[in-house]
């Protein structure tokens, strides 16, 4: 199995440790990982801010880049949701049949990380060790667009040493929403405050998720407020072993 | 409690943009508590009753199909409704816009020589701002829905389409009733308050012979009209007066009487968390000796037909006004309804209001969402609200991006630049390098950014941002690419620790967007 990693623009820039963890995790599971250096962005930011033409050119670029990939693994549920939910409409409106065909062929080979582990590789126990109290934040896109369901919990439950702290109002948005967090900064902050109450109430050491965008939002507020909690992408928990701890 | 928050403006032509309109609401602690509590109660009831329906998803699909079929042949079904309603003794009027609807209603009232009219709760009448218009023309409209009475007497504005006075708490209701009805020792328990309202209403029901209603459904097959409500005051309005004027948006029609079976199951559970709403009134035209003897239906377009032509946006017209989307919305939960500057708040308002105005007003509303998708999940007629929000954002952006103000707006400049940057990997990598240099200027010694300039300041008003790491992922990969080949062995044997050690790898650099494993 050869997996092509789409790291996403913001993970590449802001959270390289997540990408390193995905590589380590997948290689430990016997997957050969490749990284196509020409990759940039999936176009989500532009699409969700109303820049449809720009989103289209990035989407087209991505589909062309991965056309021959065996499997594309993406450690960001919102980017996967962008591809599955928005690319069809963009290509319908602005693309040609060749591109639509190429995309249709690619769709079944696009995997969000937890989907890839559970559905493609068929593993729940990835041999991870992470001796901490952790709460899981379900990102909206993972929850409602990808329908990840209990996949994240199945993975976390098999992590040795990990104590899972249930989060109240699991299905409530943290208020990030991409440019929403800036365009509607005050409303976004109000949503964040309410979400953070639930997250901090878990008394966990770490809040994890399959999306660094929510974690950047929650983690940014935790740092501002000197809260006794950190954020960590789930890939880093799953990559962590007794021999080499991350976190 | 905030004493004097400004009077909310629910006219999209005059209301401030959403981020500004939301501010007084965010500072109104009482309002936020009231809204969150009310939403929790309604949502819990809804969830319980939806869970007991094993065919809920099938019902949603059926309802969406019924509405889609209706919208695909809307003209035919409306004409069929007109024909059947007229045959049953009703009179059907067509109003292209709010002004025409108001004029038609006023003419009908003048013919009846009415200077007073009683009203069943109708958001469509609020949409066309009927009450102030009638007031100015010398006709006093009396609301009969408890929540609407509270708002009318307290000079408030609706903040929700099903429970319009949810932002008003019990002691505020007591104060309004005591003051306007002249009751000195009115206690603030719900029983006493509803009793006060009942006394006030009974008089009106007996005195006023003309009524105005909205409609939940119009049935093309029979020419009938359906109104659902919880209090029975609507039933009074539908039976006691001599003349009834029903105002309905053209999207309210369903083809067949049997379609109500699907719609009513979904509506009651979605709206109020009830198996069946307490009062469902159905009537067709005029029945001699029973109920209103003059019956008029005003069919209102007011921007609706402009939505029909758009494939994605057309779903908007499936809406049956249950408010489940706002009850579950994390944005509405914080802001309440007034921030939306329209009688239609919440997610449905964010897509409906700008479309009713053909994007001439309310352009900020499609952006008033984190796109979390909770609205779509609960919508009984499966309106993909996030999809429509994104479509509307594109239309607003197309409209604005070449205007002088927006062309130089930092966010627009940034997004245009980002598009160029994302078009080539080397540009992206160069931008990351420059970004890191820039970030150094604002990164504190603890490695975090506490204050960003320009649009970034909206981020750092409440959150920090971790400083940019020294090495991007792709740079790390380029370094380790060669190293992992040196380590060699089958993929399953590698455990990654040696491979991930950057010290083992000579600088290889990325060339022409190739994959570093291609050689293997």
PDB file of N, CA and C in Angstrom, chain A residues 5 12-14 16-17 19-20 23 27 32-33 35-37 40-41 46-51 54 58 61 86 140 144 172-173 176 180-190 194 217 220 223-224 244, chain B residues 18-19 333-334 367 369-372 377 390 393-394 397 401 415 419 422-423 428 432 446 448 450 455 458-464 466 469 471-474 476-477 480 491 494 497 510 514-515 517 520:
ATOM      1  N   UNK A   5       0.459  11.545   0.838  1.00  0.00           N
ATOM      2  CA  UNK A   5      -0.002  12.430   1.904  1.00  0.00           C
ATOM      3  C   UNK A   5      -0.322  13.813   1.353  1.00  0.00           C
ATOM      4  N   UNK A  12       1.071  22.263   6.704  1.00  0.00           N
ATOM      5  CA  UNK A  12       2.443  22.397   6.207  1.00  0.00           C
ATOM      6  C   UNK A  12       3.112  23.603   6.866  1.00  0.00           C
ATOM      7  N   UNK A  13       2.368  24.688   6.943  1.00  0.00           N
ATOM      8  CA  UNK A  13       2.938  25.940   7.430  1.00  0.00           C
ATOM      9  C   UNK A  13       2.971  26.012   8.953  1.00  0.00           C
ATOM     10  N   UNK A  14       1.838  25.644   9.576  1.00  0.00           N
ATOM     11  CA  UNK A  14       1.683  25.899  11.014  1.00  0.00           C
ATOM     12  C   UNK A  14       1.849  24.657  11.894  1.00  0.00           C
ATOM     13  N   UNK A  16       3.590  21.356  11.218  1.00  0.00           N
ATOM     14  CA  UNK A  16       4.358  20.296  10.550  1.00  0.00           C
ATOM     15  C   UNK A  16       4.453  19.033  11.404  1.00  0.00           C
ATOM     16  N   UNK A  17       4.352  19.172  12.732  1.00  0.00           N
ATOM     17  CA  UNK A  17       4.462  18.000  13.609  1.00  0.00           C
ATOM     18  C   UNK A  17       3.334  17.010  13.345  1.00  0.00           C
ATOM     19  N   UNK A  19       2.015  16.410  10.350  1.00  0.00           N
ATOM     20  CA  UNK A  19       2.440  15.681   9.155  1.00  0.00           C
ATOM     21  C   UNK A  19       3.503  14.645   9.483  1.00  0.00           C
ATOM     22  N   UNK A  20       4.459  15.042  10.305  1.00  0.00           N
ATOM     23  CA  UNK A  20       5.522  14.097  10.686  1.00  0.00           C
ATOM     24  C   UNK A  20       4.918  12.896  11.404  1.00  0.00           C
ATOM     25  N   UNK A  23       3.239  10.482   8.970  1.00  0.00           N
ATOM     26  CA  UNK A  23       4.256   9.676   8.274  1.00  0.00           C
ATOM     27  C   UNK A  23       4.730   8.547   9.189  1.00  0.00           C
ATOM     28  N   UNK A  27       3.926   4.626   8.383  1.00  0.00           N
ATOM     29  CA  UNK A  27       5.068   3.749   8.100  1.00  0.00           C
ATOM     30  C   UNK A  27       5.161   2.627   9.131  1.00  0.00           C
ATOM     31  N   UNK A  32       3.665   2.550   2.727  1.00  0.00           N
ATOM     32  CA  UNK A  32       4.706   3.361   2.116  1.00  0.00           C
ATOM     33  C   UNK A  32       4.125   4.759   1.874  1.00  0.00           C
ATOM     34  N   UNK A  33       4.798   5.765   2.350  1.00  0.00           N
ATOM     35  CA  UNK A  33       4.253   7.119   2.253  1.00  0.00           C
ATOM     36  C   UNK A  33       5.024   7.913   1.212  1.00  0.00           C
ATOM     37  N   UNK A  35       5.116  11.928  -0.702  1.00  0.00           N
ATOM     38  CA  UNK A  35       4.677  13.312  -0.540  1.00  0.00           C
ATOM     39  C   UNK A  35       4.969  14.059  -1.830  1.00  0.00           C
ATOM     40  N   UNK A  36       3.932  14.574  -2.422  1.00  0.00           N
ATOM     41  CA  UNK A  36       4.116  15.287  -3.689  1.00  0.00           C
ATOM     42  C   UNK A  36       4.330  16.761  -3.379  1.00  0.00           C
ATOM     43  N   UNK A  37       5.541  17.205  -3.636  1.00  0.00           N
ATOM     44  CA  UNK A  37       5.950  18.531  -3.171  1.00  0.00           C
ATOM     45  C   UNK A  37       5.243  19.678  -3.884  1.00  0.00           C
ATOM     46  N   UNK A  40      -0.343  22.380  -2.666  1.00  0.00           N
ATOM     47  CA  UNK A  40      -0.492  23.631  -1.907  1.00  0.00           C
ATOM     48  C   UNK A  40      -1.773  23.580  -1.067  1.00  0.00           C
ATOM     49  N   UNK A  41      -2.927  23.920  -1.672  1.00  0.00           N
ATOM     50  CA  UNK A  41      -4.162  24.088  -0.894  1.00  0.00           C
ATOM     51  C   UNK A  41      -5.328  23.468  -1.646  1.00  0.00           C
ATOM     52  N   UNK A  46     -10.984  29.787  -0.060  1.00  0.00           N
ATOM     53  CA  UNK A  46     -11.550  30.610  -1.124  1.00  0.00           C
ATOM     54  C   UNK A  46     -13.014  30.260  -1.372  1.00  0.00           C
ATOM     55  N   UNK A  47     -13.312  28.986  -1.411  1.00  0.00           N
ATOM     56  CA  UNK A  47     -14.695  28.571  -1.683  1.00  0.00           C
ATOM     57  C   UNK A  47     -15.644  29.103  -0.619  1.00  0.00           C
ATOM     58  N   UNK A  48     -15.246  28.975   0.640  1.00  0.00           N
ATOM     59  CA  UNK A  48     -16.144  29.358   1.725  1.00  0.00           C
ATOM     60  C   UNK A  48     -16.219  30.869   1.937  1.00  0.00           C
ATOM     61  N   UNK A  49     -15.342  31.605   1.257  1.00  0.00           N
ATOM     62  CA  UNK A  49     -15.410  33.061   1.367  1.00  0.00           C
ATOM     63  C   UNK A  49     -16.019  33.649   0.097  1.00  0.00           C
ATOM     64  N   UNK A  50     -16.449  32.794  -0.813  1.00  0.00           N
ATOM     65  CA  UNK A  50     -17.147  33.283  -1.994  1.00  0.00           C
ATOM     66  C   UNK A  50     -16.264  33.481  -3.210  1.00  0.00           C
ATOM     67  N   UNK A  51     -15.004  33.054  -3.143  1.00  0.00           N
ATOM     68  CA  UNK A  51     -14.080  33.180  -4.282  1.00  0.00           C
ATOM     69  C   UNK A  51     -14.088  31.875  -5.079  1.00  0.00           C
ATOM     70  N   UNK A  54     -11.351  31.145  -7.893  1.00  0.00           N
ATOM     71  CA  UNK A  54     -10.065  30.828  -7.279  1.00  0.00           C
ATOM     72  C   UNK A  54     -10.103  29.427  -6.675  1.00  0.00           C
ATOM     73  N   UNK A  58      -7.687  25.968  -7.651  1.00  0.00           N
ATOM     74  CA  UNK A  58      -6.946  25.141  -6.699  1.00  0.00           C
ATOM     75  C   UNK A  58      -7.460  23.705  -6.688  1.00  0.00           C
ATOM     76  N   UNK A  61      -6.148  21.930  -9.703  1.00  0.00           N
ATOM     77  CA  UNK A  61      -4.731  21.644  -9.515  1.00  0.00           C
ATOM     78  C   UNK A  61      -4.555  20.388  -8.654  1.00  0.00           C
ATOM     79  N   UNK A  86     -17.819  19.979  -2.167  1.00  0.00           N
ATOM     80  CA  UNK A  86     -17.816  21.189  -2.995  1.00  0.00           C
ATOM     81  C   UNK A  86     -17.185  21.013  -4.370  1.00  0.00           C
ATOM     82  N   UNK A 140     -16.977  19.779  13.147  1.00  0.00           N
ATOM     83  CA  UNK A 140     -18.276  19.728  12.467  1.00  0.00           C
ATOM     84  C   UNK A 140     -18.195  18.981  11.144  1.00  0.00           C
ATOM     85  N   UNK A 144     -20.461  15.843  10.554  1.00  0.00           N
ATOM     86  CA  UNK A 144     -21.663  15.932   9.716  1.00  0.00           C
ATOM     87  C   UNK A 144     -21.408  15.789   8.227  1.00  0.00           C
ATOM     88  N   UNK A 172     -21.475  20.419  19.175  1.00  0.00           N
ATOM     89  CA  UNK A 172     -21.576  21.880  19.044  1.00  0.00           C
ATOM     90  C   UNK A 172     -20.285  22.463  18.478  1.00  0.00           C
ATOM     91  N   UNK A 173     -20.461  23.352  17.526  1.00  0.00           N
ATOM     92  CA  UNK A 173     -19.341  23.986  16.814  1.00  0.00           C
ATOM     93  C   UNK A 173     -18.500  24.850  17.761  1.00  0.00           C
ATOM     94  N   UNK A 176     -15.023  28.328  14.889  1.00  0.00           N
ATOM     95  CA  UNK A 176     -13.915  28.730  14.008  1.00  0.00           C
ATOM     96  C   UNK A 176     -14.450  29.141  12.633  1.00  0.00           C
ATOM     97  N   UNK A 180     -14.847  33.049   8.887  1.00  0.00           N
ATOM     98  CA  UNK A 180     -15.904  33.448   9.824  1.00  0.00           C
ATOM     99  C   UNK A 180     -15.294  33.962  11.127  1.00  0.00           C
ATOM    100  N   UNK A 181     -14.184  33.325  11.558  1.00  0.00           N
ATOM    101  CA  UNK A 181     -13.568  33.685  12.835  1.00  0.00           C
ATOM    102  C   UNK A 181     -13.037  35.117  12.829  1.00  0.00           C
ATOM    103  N   UNK A 182     -12.855  35.664  11.638  1.00  0.00           N
ATOM    104  CA  UNK A 182     -12.360  37.031  11.519  1.00  0.00           C
ATOM    105  C   UNK A 182     -13.480  37.979  11.074  1.00  0.00           C
ATOM    106  N   UNK A 183     -14.247  37.536  10.050  1.00  0.00           N
ATOM    107  CA  UNK A 183     -15.348  38.355   9.545  1.00  0.00           C
ATOM    108  C   UNK A 183     -16.403  38.577  10.620  1.00  0.00           C
ATOM    109  N   UNK A 184     -16.649  37.545  11.411  1.00  0.00           N
ATOM    110  CA  UNK A 184     -17.597  37.643  12.520  1.00  0.00           C
ATOM    111  C   UNK A 184     -16.851  37.323  13.814  1.00  0.00           C
ATOM    112  N   UNK A 185     -15.747  38.030  14.017  1.00  0.00           N
ATOM    113  CA  UNK A 185     -14.842  37.729  15.124  1.00  0.00           C
ATOM    114  C   UNK A 185     -15.502  37.741  16.489  1.00  0.00           C
ATOM    115  N   UNK A 186     -16.470  38.630  16.687  1.00  0.00           N
ATOM    116  CA  UNK A 186     -17.097  38.725  18.011  1.00  0.00           C
ATOM    117  C   UNK A 186     -18.033  37.548  18.267  1.00  0.00           C
ATOM    118  N   UNK A 187     -18.836  37.226  17.265  1.00  0.00           N
ATOM    119  CA  UNK A 187     -19.755  36.082  17.411  1.00  0.00           C
ATOM    120  C   UNK A 187     -18.943  34.793  17.548  1.00  0.00           C
ATOM    121  N   UNK A 188     -17.910  34.673  16.735  1.00  0.00           N
ATOM    122  CA  UNK A 188     -17.041  33.506  16.795  1.00  0.00           C
ATOM    123  C   UNK A 188     -16.440  33.351  18.193  1.00  0.00           C
ATOM    124  N   UNK A 189     -16.032  34.470  18.776  1.00  0.00           N
ATOM    125  CA  UNK A 189     -15.446  34.432  20.122  1.00  0.00           C
ATOM    126  C   UNK A 189     -16.467  34.006  21.163  1.00  0.00           C
ATOM    127  N   UNK A 190     -17.704  34.468  20.995  1.00  0.00           N
ATOM    128  CA  UNK A 190     -18.757  34.076  21.933  1.00  0.00           C
ATOM    129  C   UNK A 190     -19.001  32.572  21.851  1.00  0.00           C
ATOM    130  N   UNK A 194     -18.180  29.590  24.916  1.00  0.00           N
ATOM    131  CA  UNK A 194     -19.145  28.593  25.364  1.00  0.00           C
ATOM    132  C   UNK A 194     -18.601  27.173  25.154  1.00  0.00           C
ATOM    133  N   UNK A 217      -8.047  27.120  16.980  1.00  0.00           N
ATOM    134  CA  UNK A 217      -9.014  28.029  17.588  1.00  0.00           C
ATOM    135  C   UNK A 217      -9.088  27.805  19.100  1.00  0.00           C
ATOM    136  N   UNK A 220      -5.679  28.395  20.775  1.00  0.00           N
ATOM    137  CA  UNK A 220      -5.346  29.814  20.852  1.00  0.00           C
ATOM    138  C   UNK A 220      -6.001  30.477  22.051  1.00  0.00           C
ATOM    139  N   UNK A 223      -4.357  29.164  25.338  1.00  0.00           N
ATOM    140  CA  UNK A 223      -3.092  29.841  25.615  1.00  0.00           C
ATOM    141  C   UNK A 223      -3.340  31.248  26.125  1.00  0.00           C
ATOM    142  N   UNK A 224      -4.272  31.948  25.494  1.00  0.00           N
ATOM    143  CA  UNK A 224      -4.585  33.312  25.920  1.00  0.00           C
ATOM    144  C   UNK A 224      -5.056  33.340  27.378  1.00  0.00           C
ATOM    145  N   UNK A 244       8.880   6.067  21.945  1.00  0.00           N
ATOM    146  CA  UNK A 244       9.061   7.465  21.563  1.00  0.00           C
ATOM    147  C   UNK A 244       7.753   8.221  21.767  1.00  0.00           C
TER     148      UNK A 244
ATOM    149  N   UNK B  18     -24.623  42.087   9.888  1.00  0.00           N
ATOM    150  CA  UNK B  18     -24.726  41.123  10.986  1.00  0.00           C
ATOM    151  C   UNK B  18     -23.672  41.305  12.084  1.00  0.00           C
ATOM    152  N   UNK B  19     -22.387  41.451  11.749  1.00  0.00           N
ATOM    153  CA  UNK B  19     -21.392  41.568  12.836  1.00  0.00           C
ATOM    154  C   UNK B  19     -21.672  42.758  13.752  1.00  0.00           C
ATOM    155  N   UNK B 333     -27.737  30.772  18.742  1.00  0.00           N
ATOM    156  CA  UNK B 333     -27.707  30.538  20.182  1.00  0.00           C
ATOM    157  C   UNK B 333     -27.009  31.685  20.921  1.00  0.00           C
ATOM    158  N   UNK B 334     -25.984  32.259  20.295  1.00  0.00           N
ATOM    159  CA  UNK B 334     -25.254  33.353  20.935  1.00  0.00           C
ATOM    160  C   UNK B 334     -25.869  34.723  20.653  1.00  0.00           C
ATOM    161  N   UNK B 367     -22.697  35.226   5.346  1.00  0.00           N
ATOM    162  CA  UNK B 367     -21.423  35.025   6.032  1.00  0.00           C
ATOM    163  C   UNK B 367     -21.604  34.812   7.531  1.00  0.00           C
ATOM    164  N   UNK B 369     -22.352  32.515   9.453  1.00  0.00           N
ATOM    165  CA  UNK B 369     -22.442  31.099   9.754  1.00  0.00           C
ATOM    166  C   UNK B 369     -21.051  30.501   9.752  1.00  0.00           C
ATOM    167  N   UNK B 370     -20.817  29.563  10.670  1.00  0.00           N
ATOM    168  CA  UNK B 370     -19.537  28.857  10.683  1.00  0.00           C
ATOM    169  C   UNK B 370     -19.597  27.634   9.771  1.00  0.00           C
ATOM    170  N   UNK B 371     -20.713  27.466   9.064  1.00  0.00           N
ATOM    171  CA  UNK B 371     -20.914  26.329   8.151  1.00  0.00           C
ATOM    172  C   UNK B 371     -20.796  24.991   8.877  1.00  0.00           C
ATOM    173  N   UNK B 372     -21.308  24.936  10.102  1.00  0.00           N
ATOM    174  CA  UNK B 372     -21.157  23.712  10.895  1.00  0.00           C
ATOM    175  C   UNK B 372     -22.100  22.609  10.433  1.00  0.00           C
ATOM    176  N   UNK B 377     -28.750  19.153   9.081  1.00  0.00           N
ATOM    177  CA  UNK B 377     -29.000  17.872   9.730  1.00  0.00           C
ATOM    178  C   UNK B 377     -30.424  17.778  10.287  1.00  0.00           C
ATOM    179  N   UNK B 390     -22.928  29.045   0.893  1.00  0.00           N
ATOM    180  CA  UNK B 390     -21.692  29.167   0.113  1.00  0.00           C
ATOM    181  C   UNK B 390     -21.992  29.743  -1.272  1.00  0.00           C
ATOM    182  N   UNK B 393     -22.601  33.377  -0.804  1.00  0.00           N
ATOM    183  CA  UNK B 393     -21.334  34.074  -0.556  1.00  0.00           C
ATOM    184  C   UNK B 393     -20.645  34.385  -1.879  1.00  0.00           C
ATOM    185  N   UNK B 394     -20.676  33.414  -2.781  1.00  0.00           N
ATOM    186  CA  UNK B 394     -20.030  33.634  -4.085  1.00  0.00           C
ATOM    187  C   UNK B 394     -20.726  34.765  -4.832  1.00  0.00           C
ATOM    188  N   UNK B 397     -19.763  38.030  -3.161  1.00  0.00           N
ATOM    189  CA  UNK B 397     -18.366  38.358  -3.457  1.00  0.00           C
ATOM    190  C   UNK B 397     -18.222  38.836  -4.903  1.00  0.00           C
ATOM    191  N   UNK B 401     -16.508  42.408  -5.184  1.00  0.00           N
ATOM    192  CA  UNK B 401     -15.044  42.355  -5.229  1.00  0.00           C
ATOM    193  C   UNK B 401     -14.413  43.424  -6.100  1.00  0.00           C
ATOM    194  N   UNK B 415      -6.890  37.354  -0.036  1.00  0.00           N
ATOM    195  CA  UNK B 415      -7.401  36.178  -0.732  1.00  0.00           C
ATOM    196  C   UNK B 415      -6.950  36.147  -2.191  1.00  0.00           C
ATOM    197  N   UNK B 419      -4.459  33.236  -3.724  1.00  0.00           N
ATOM    198  CA  UNK B 419      -4.755  32.456  -4.922  1.00  0.00           C
ATOM    199  C   UNK B 419      -3.528  32.342  -5.822  1.00  0.00           C
ATOM    200  N   UNK B 422      -1.023  29.974  -4.081  1.00  0.00           N
ATOM    201  CA  UNK B 422      -1.364  28.549  -4.124  1.00  0.00           C
ATOM    202  C   UNK B 422      -1.255  27.959  -5.536  1.00  0.00           C
ATOM    203  N   UNK B 423      -1.008  28.810  -6.528  1.00  0.00           N
ATOM    204  CA  UNK B 423      -0.981  28.300  -7.897  1.00  0.00           C
ATOM    205  C   UNK B 423       0.357  27.634  -8.238  1.00  0.00           C
ATOM    206  N   UNK B 428       4.258  29.306  -3.035  1.00  0.00           N
ATOM    207  CA  UNK B 428       3.729  28.967  -1.718  1.00  0.00           C
ATOM    208  C   UNK B 428       4.875  28.868  -0.710  1.00  0.00           C
ATOM    209  N   UNK B 432       5.634  31.182   2.530  1.00  0.00           N
ATOM    210  CA  UNK B 432       5.811  30.643   3.888  1.00  0.00           C
ATOM    211  C   UNK B 432       7.080  31.225   4.520  1.00  0.00           C
ATOM    212  N   UNK B 446       7.682  33.693  24.316  1.00  0.00           N
ATOM    213  CA  UNK B 446       7.093  32.381  24.624  1.00  0.00           C
ATOM    214  C   UNK B 446       6.737  31.593  23.362  1.00  0.00           C
ATOM    215  N   UNK B 448       4.632  32.497  21.018  1.00  0.00           N
ATOM    216  CA  UNK B 448       3.259  32.715  20.575  1.00  0.00           C
ATOM    217  C   UNK B 448       3.063  34.163  20.130  1.00  0.00           C
ATOM    218  N   UNK B 450       0.597  37.249  20.190  1.00  0.00           N
ATOM    219  CA  UNK B 450      -0.515  37.734  21.017  1.00  0.00           C
ATOM    220  C   UNK B 450      -1.301  38.841  20.341  1.00  0.00           C
ATOM    221  N   UNK B 455      -6.584  42.559   9.579  1.00  0.00           N
ATOM    222  CA  UNK B 455      -7.693  41.626   9.823  1.00  0.00           C
ATOM    223  C   UNK B 455      -7.326  40.590  10.884  1.00  0.00           C
ATOM    224  N   UNK B 458      -8.633  40.683  14.533  1.00  0.00           N
ATOM    225  CA  UNK B 458      -9.912  40.088  14.928  1.00  0.00           C
ATOM    226  C   UNK B 458      -9.687  38.679  15.491  1.00  0.00           C
ATOM    227  N   UNK B 459      -8.606  38.050  15.040  1.00  0.00           N
ATOM    228  CA  UNK B 459      -8.258  36.750  15.617  1.00  0.00           C
ATOM    229  C   UNK B 459      -7.674  36.942  17.008  1.00  0.00           C
ATOM    230  N   UNK B 460      -6.694  37.807  17.109  1.00  0.00           N
ATOM    231  CA  UNK B 460      -5.978  37.935  18.384  1.00  0.00           C
ATOM    232  C   UNK B 460      -6.751  38.745  19.431  1.00  0.00           C
ATOM    233  N   UNK B 461      -7.964  39.192  19.098  1.00  0.00           N
ATOM    234  CA  UNK B 461      -8.738  39.859  20.164  1.00  0.00           C
ATOM    235  C   UNK B 461      -9.104  38.864  21.268  1.00  0.00           C
ATOM    236  N   UNK B 462      -9.225  37.584  20.910  1.00  0.00           N
ATOM    237  CA  UNK B 462      -9.570  36.609  21.948  1.00  0.00           C
ATOM    238  C   UNK B 462      -8.711  35.350  21.935  1.00  0.00           C
ATOM    239  N   UNK B 463      -7.866  35.210  20.890  1.00  0.00           N
ATOM    240  CA  UNK B 463      -7.043  33.994  20.840  1.00  0.00           C
ATOM    241  C   UNK B 463      -5.606  34.380  20.516  1.00  0.00           C
ATOM    242  N   UNK B 464      -4.672  33.578  21.029  1.00  0.00           N
ATOM    243  CA  UNK B 464      -3.286  33.703  20.614  1.00  0.00           C
ATOM    244  C   UNK B 464      -3.095  32.818  19.386  1.00  0.00           C
ATOM    245  N   UNK B 466       0.041  30.315  17.757  1.00  0.00           N
ATOM    246  CA  UNK B 466       1.399  29.831  17.941  1.00  0.00           C
ATOM    247  C   UNK B 466       2.282  30.367  16.824  1.00  0.00           C
ATOM    248  N   UNK B 469       6.440  27.587  13.012  1.00  0.00           N
ATOM    249  CA  UNK B 469       7.576  26.697  13.309  1.00  0.00           C
ATOM    250  C   UNK B 469       8.730  26.940  12.334  1.00  0.00           C
ATOM    251  N   UNK B 471      10.627  24.877  10.721  1.00  0.00           N
ATOM    252  CA  UNK B 471      10.684  24.052   9.519  1.00  0.00           C
ATOM    253  C   UNK B 471       9.283  23.634   9.094  1.00  0.00           C
ATOM    254  N   UNK B 472       8.940  23.917   7.849  1.00  0.00           N
ATOM    255  CA  UNK B 472       7.649  23.457   7.347  1.00  0.00           C
ATOM    256  C   UNK B 472       7.711  21.946   7.160  1.00  0.00           C
ATOM    257  N   UNK B 473       6.540  21.366   6.936  1.00  0.00           N
ATOM    258  CA  UNK B 473       6.538  19.917   6.727  1.00  0.00           C
ATOM    259  C   UNK B 473       7.285  19.550   5.451  1.00  0.00           C
ATOM    260  N   UNK B 474       7.027  20.313   4.373  1.00  0.00           N
ATOM    261  CA  UNK B 474       7.640  19.904   3.102  1.00  0.00           C
ATOM    262  C   UNK B 474       9.162  20.023   3.167  1.00  0.00           C
ATOM    263  N   UNK B 476      10.927  19.508   5.888  1.00  0.00           N
ATOM    264  CA  UNK B 476      11.331  18.318   6.649  1.00  0.00           C
ATOM    265  C   UNK B 476      11.351  17.086   5.749  1.00  0.00           C
ATOM    266  N   UNK B 477      10.314  16.971   4.929  1.00  0.00           N
ATOM    267  CA  UNK B 477      10.232  15.814   4.041  1.00  0.00           C
ATOM    268  C   UNK B 477      11.395  15.805   3.046  1.00  0.00           C
ATOM    269  N   UNK B 480      14.383  14.544   4.822  1.00  0.00           N
ATOM    270  CA  UNK B 480      14.427  13.147   5.240  1.00  0.00           C
ATOM    271  C   UNK B 480      14.234  12.185   4.074  1.00  0.00           C
ATOM    272  N   UNK B 491       8.807  -1.318   3.703  1.00  0.00           N
ATOM    273  CA  UNK B 491       8.054  -0.309   4.461  1.00  0.00           C
ATOM    274  C   UNK B 491       7.601  -0.863   5.801  1.00  0.00           C
ATOM    275  N   UNK B 494      10.248  -0.611   8.526  1.00  0.00           N
ATOM    276  CA  UNK B 494      10.648   0.696   9.044  1.00  0.00           C
ATOM    277  C   UNK B 494       9.740   1.110  10.188  1.00  0.00           C
ATOM    278  N   UNK B 497      11.464   5.857  13.305  1.00  0.00           N
ATOM    279  CA  UNK B 497      12.273   6.684  14.197  1.00  0.00           C
ATOM    280  C   UNK B 497      13.589   7.092  13.528  1.00  0.00           C
ATOM    281  N   UNK B 510      13.693  20.441  -2.668  1.00  0.00           N
ATOM    282  CA  UNK B 510      12.603  19.948  -3.494  1.00  0.00           C
ATOM    283  C   UNK B 510      12.797  20.486  -4.901  1.00  0.00           C
ATOM    284  N   UNK B 514       8.443  17.158  -7.576  1.00  0.00           N
ATOM    285  CA  UNK B 514       8.483  15.704  -7.686  1.00  0.00           C
ATOM    286  C   UNK B 514       8.233  15.086  -6.328  1.00  0.00           C
ATOM    287  N   UNK B 515       8.017  13.806  -6.291  1.00  0.00           N
ATOM    288  CA  UNK B 515       7.881  13.142  -5.007  1.00  0.00           C
ATOM    289  C   UNK B 515       9.230  12.538  -4.650  1.00  0.00           C
ATOM    290  N   UNK B 517       9.947  10.035  -3.163  1.00  0.00           N
ATOM    291  CA  UNK B 517      10.030   8.573  -3.183  1.00  0.00           C
ATOM    292  C   UNK B 517       9.996   8.008  -4.597  1.00  0.00           C
ATOM    293  N   UNK B 520      12.171   5.113  -5.745  1.00  0.00           N
ATOM    294  CA  UNK B 520      12.135   3.779  -5.156  1.00  0.00           C
ATOM    295  C   UNK B 520      11.326   2.792  -5.977  1.00  0.00           C
TER     296      UNK B 520
END
